[in-house]
């Protein structure tokens, strides 16, 4: 599923993010940048030790929730990995939507800063961090659409959604947002 946003594309695909050929792959990391399970585990396994070596040097203090930092991409075909730290879901009244939106915005800004025209995102916070899927999809897509409308870049933003259920939630959310706009 693909939509046009001010001359850019926003696309939803079902699949494994490590197989994407893009300038930047986004990781759903933790604040310590310590690696973990889920998409974080898959990215570190596929990329090899280069990412961890790079983040330990460049981002020794980690990264707070709501932000993101850049590293090399090791054996992945991408040029960069952006490590985004989404919020842990605690019921929705502890700033979760703002933090999630801010993590996506920071990645999009990193893409602009590093001349990346194509970026692949996972569904940040929607796994181990427990963010309700429909709400996570709405924040993710709205943030990217707003950014592309305003900045006219990155030209190619893709969401790589790991299962049919996650893909379906994002597809329903995108239909609603595109209808409204
Ligand atoms: N490609 C795309 N999406 C994937 C992949 C993959 N290879 N593997 C899993 N997903 P999660 P979070 C989906 O838990 O909620 C880690 O341990 C998954 O189905 O990876 O932000 C970190 O170290 C889900 O839809 O990230 C942190 O401690 C989405 O990616 C913590 O989990 C996000 O799930 C971060 O939790």
Short mmCIF file of C-alpha atoms and ligand atoms in Angstrom, two decimals:
data_model
loop_
_atom_site.label_atom_id
_atom_site.label_comp_id
_atom_site.label_asym_id
_atom_site.label_seq_id
_atom_site.Cartn_x
_atom_site.Cartn_y
_atom_site.Cartn_z
CA UNK A 1 0.00 0.00 0.00
CA UNK A 2 1.51 3.31 -1.09
CA UNK A 3 0.39 6.93 -0.91
CA UNK A 4 1.80 10.14 -2.35
CA UNK A 5 2.58 12.93 0.12
CA UNK A 6 3.69 16.20 -1.49
CA UNK A 7 5.67 14.39 -4.18
CA UNK A 8 7.13 11.86 -1.73
CA UNK A 9 5.95 8.30 -1.14
CA UNK A 10 4.84 6.63 2.06
CA UNK A 11 4.59 2.88 1.70
CA UNK A 12 3.50 -0.03 3.89
CA UNK A 13 5.07 -3.44 3.30
CA UNK A 14 4.92 -6.68 5.21
CA UNK A 15 8.35 -8.23 5.78
CA UNK A 16 11.69 -8.27 7.55
CA UNK A 17 13.38 -4.88 7.83
CA UNK A 18 16.93 -6.26 7.58
CA UNK A 19 16.24 -7.28 3.97
CA UNK A 20 15.39 -3.76 2.84
CA UNK A 21 17.62 -1.89 0.39
CA UNK A 22 17.37 1.67 1.64
CA UNK A 23 19.73 4.44 2.76
CA UNK A 24 18.72 4.11 6.41
CA UNK A 25 17.10 1.40 8.53
CA UNK A 26 15.47 2.41 11.80
CA UNK A 27 15.93 0.20 14.85
CA UNK A 28 13.49 0.03 17.80
CA UNK A 29 16.17 0.25 20.48
CA UNK A 30 16.33 0.74 24.26
CA UNK A 31 17.84 3.77 26.04
CA UNK A 32 21.04 1.90 26.85
CA UNK A 33 21.52 0.91 23.18
CA UNK A 34 22.29 -2.47 24.69
CA UNK A 35 20.69 -4.62 22.01
CA UNK A 36 17.77 -6.90 22.76
CA UNK A 37 15.09 -9.02 21.16
CA UNK A 38 12.60 -8.18 18.42
CA UNK A 39 13.73 -5.96 15.58
CA UNK A 40 16.77 -4.83 17.62
CA UNK A 41 18.04 -8.41 17.85
CA UNK A 42 17.41 -9.05 14.14
CA UNK A 43 19.32 -5.89 13.12
CA UNK A 44 22.36 -6.63 15.32
CA UNK A 45 22.51 -10.26 14.14
CA UNK A 46 22.29 -9.30 10.47
CA UNK A 47 24.69 -6.34 10.75
CA UNK A 48 27.41 -7.99 12.84
CA UNK A 49 29.42 -6.28 15.63
CA UNK A 50 30.10 -3.01 13.77
CA UNK A 51 26.94 -1.32 15.05
CA UNK A 52 27.64 -2.05 18.72
CA UNK A 53 31.26 -0.91 18.34
CA UNK A 54 30.09 2.32 16.74
CA UNK A 55 27.33 3.14 19.24
CA UNK A 56 29.65 2.44 22.19
CA UNK A 57 32.05 5.02 20.80
CA UNK A 58 29.64 7.65 19.48
CA UNK A 59 26.76 7.32 21.96
CA UNK A 60 28.28 5.99 25.19
CA UNK A 61 25.48 7.61 27.24
CA UNK A 62 22.76 5.88 25.22
CA UNK A 63 19.68 7.69 23.96
CA UNK A 64 16.60 8.92 25.87
CA UNK A 65 13.07 7.82 25.01
CA UNK A 66 11.62 10.09 22.34
CA UNK A 67 14.90 10.48 20.49
CA UNK A 68 17.20 8.62 18.09
CA UNK A 69 20.91 8.39 17.24
CA UNK A 70 22.84 7.36 14.14
CA UNK A 71 25.32 4.52 13.63
CA UNK A 72 26.98 2.68 10.79
CA UNK A 73 25.05 -0.25 9.32
CA UNK A 74 27.72 -2.97 9.33
CA UNK A 75 26.86 -5.81 6.97
CA UNK A 76 23.41 -4.43 6.13
CA UNK A 77 23.00 -2.92 2.69
CA UNK A 78 21.87 0.40 4.24
CA UNK A 79 24.32 3.27 4.84
CA UNK A 80 23.08 4.09 8.33
CA UNK A 81 21.03 2.67 11.18
CA UNK A 82 19.01 5.13 13.26
CA UNK A 83 18.42 3.79 16.76
CA UNK A 84 15.06 5.16 17.90
CA UNK A 85 13.90 4.77 21.48
CA UNK A 86 10.14 4.73 21.77
CA UNK A 87 8.22 4.98 25.04
CA UNK A 88 7.13 2.01 27.13
CA UNK A 89 3.31 2.05 27.16
CA UNK A 90 2.09 2.94 30.68
CA UNK A 91 -1.57 3.64 29.92
CA UNK A 92 -1.21 6.65 27.65
CA UNK A 93 -1.13 9.47 30.19
CA UNK A 94 2.61 9.67 30.63
CA UNK A 95 3.42 11.47 27.43
CA UNK A 96 3.60 8.31 25.32
CA UNK A 97 2.09 9.80 22.11
CA UNK A 98 4.44 12.81 22.21
CA UNK A 99 7.46 10.60 22.89
CA UNK A 100 6.59 8.19 20.09
CA UNK A 101 6.00 11.01 17.63
CA UNK A 102 9.24 12.67 18.67
CA UNK A 103 11.22 9.43 18.12
CA UNK A 104 9.89 9.23 14.54
CA UNK A 105 10.54 12.93 13.89
CA UNK A 106 14.11 12.61 15.11
CA UNK A 107 14.71 9.72 12.68
CA UNK A 108 13.24 11.72 9.81
CA UNK A 109 15.49 14.65 10.71
CA UNK A 110 18.51 12.32 10.89
CA UNK A 111 17.59 11.11 7.40
CA UNK A 112 17.60 14.68 6.11
CA UNK A 113 20.89 15.47 7.92
CA UNK A 114 22.59 12.37 6.48
CA UNK A 115 21.22 12.83 2.93
CA UNK A 116 19.12 9.70 3.08
CA UNK A 117 16.30 9.71 0.52
CA UNK A 118 14.95 6.30 1.57
CA UNK A 119 14.21 5.18 5.14
CA UNK A 120 12.65 1.97 6.46
CA UNK A 121 10.82 2.03 9.81
CA UNK A 122 9.54 -0.79 12.02
CA UNK A 123 6.50 -0.27 14.26
CA UNK A 124 8.44 1.40 17.10
CA UNK A 125 7.13 0.59 20.64
CA UNK A 126 4.45 -1.77 19.28
CA UNK A 127 6.21 -4.98 20.42
CA UNK A 128 7.97 -5.46 23.77
CA UNK A 129 7.12 -1.87 24.81
CA UNK A 130 3.40 -2.67 24.63
CA UNK A 131 2.05 0.38 22.76
CA UNK A 132 -1.46 -0.49 21.49
CA UNK A 133 -1.09 -1.25 17.81
CA UNK A 134 -3.83 1.00 16.40
CA UNK A 135 -2.62 3.97 18.44
CA UNK A 136 1.03 3.33 17.54
CA UNK A 137 0.12 3.13 13.84
CA UNK A 138 -1.79 6.41 13.98
CA UNK A 139 1.06 8.31 15.66
CA UNK A 140 3.68 6.79 13.34
CA UNK A 141 1.86 7.55 10.10
CA UNK A 142 0.58 10.99 11.09
CA UNK A 143 4.09 12.05 12.13
CA UNK A 144 5.63 10.89 8.84
CA UNK A 145 2.89 12.44 6.69
CA UNK A 146 3.24 15.78 8.50
CA UNK A 147 7.04 15.70 8.13
CA UNK A 148 6.95 14.86 4.42
CA UNK A 149 4.31 17.54 3.81
CA UNK A 150 6.39 20.17 5.54
CA UNK A 151 9.92 19.20 4.45
CA UNK A 152 9.21 17.47 1.07
CA UNK A 153 11.63 14.73 2.14
CA UNK A 154 12.65 11.94 2.72
CA UNK A 155 11.41 10.96 -0.74
CA UNK A 156 10.78 7.30 0.15
CA UNK A 157 9.51 6.36 3.62
CA UNK A 158 8.60 2.71 4.15
CA UNK A 159 7.08 0.91 7.09
CA UNK A 160 8.22 -2.70 7.18
CA UNK A 161 5.63 -4.54 9.23
CA UNK A 162 6.51 -7.94 10.53
CA UNK A 163 3.13 -9.68 10.59
CA UNK A 164 -0.22 -9.56 8.86
CA UNK A 165 -1.80 -8.17 12.04
CA UNK A 166 0.60 -5.24 12.28
CA UNK A 167 0.34 -4.58 8.55
CA UNK A 168 -3.47 -4.59 8.78
CA UNK A 169 -3.48 -2.09 11.64
CA UNK A 170 -1.19 0.28 9.74
CA UNK A 171 -3.21 -0.11 6.53
CA UNK A 172 -6.47 0.78 8.32
CA UNK A 173 -4.84 3.75 9.98
CA UNK A 174 -3.35 5.03 6.72
CA UNK A 175 -6.73 4.79 4.98
CA UNK A 176 -8.28 6.94 7.69
CA UNK A 177 -5.52 9.54 7.61
CA UNK A 178 -5.44 9.84 3.84
CA UNK A 179 -9.23 10.19 3.70
CA UNK A 180 -9.17 12.99 6.26
CA UNK A 181 -6.37 14.92 4.54
N1 LIG B 1 11.53 -6.53 10.85
C1 LIG B 1 10.48 -5.69 11.06
N2 LIG B 1 9.76 -5.67 12.18
C2 LIG B 1 10.11 -6.52 13.16
C3 LIG B 1 11.19 -7.43 13.06
C4 LIG B 1 11.91 -7.41 11.83
N3 LIG B 1 12.94 -8.22 11.62
N4 LIG B 1 11.28 -8.13 14.22
C5 LIG B 1 10.28 -7.70 15.02
N5 LIG B 1 9.57 -6.73 14.39
P1 LIG B 1 10.01 -4.62 19.24
P2 LIG B 1 9.67 -2.15 20.85
C6 LIG B 1 8.40 -5.95 14.85
O1 LIG B 1 9.68 -5.44 20.42
O2 LIG B 1 8.26 -2.48 21.15
C7 LIG B 1 13.90 -4.80 22.19
O3 LIG B 1 14.32 -5.83 23.04
C8 LIG B 1 7.57 -6.49 15.99
O4 LIG B 1 6.69 -7.48 15.52
O5 LIG B 1 11.15 -5.03 18.39
O6 LIG B 1 10.00 -0.75 20.45
C9 LIG B 1 14.74 -3.54 22.33
O7 LIG B 1 16.05 -3.81 22.71
C10 LIG B 1 6.83 -5.22 16.40
O8 LIG B 1 5.70 -5.01 15.55
O9 LIG B 1 10.32 -3.08 19.66
C11 LIG B 1 14.00 -2.78 23.39
O10 LIG B 1 14.39 -3.16 24.69
C12 LIG B 1 7.84 -4.10 16.13
O11 LIG B 1 8.86 -4.71 15.32
C13 LIG B 1 12.55 -3.14 23.16
O12 LIG B 1 12.57 -4.43 22.55
C14 LIG B 1 8.49 -3.51 17.39
O13 LIG B 1 8.70 -4.53 18.36
C15 LIG B 1 11.86 -2.18 22.23
O14 LIG B 1 10.52 -2.55 22.13
#
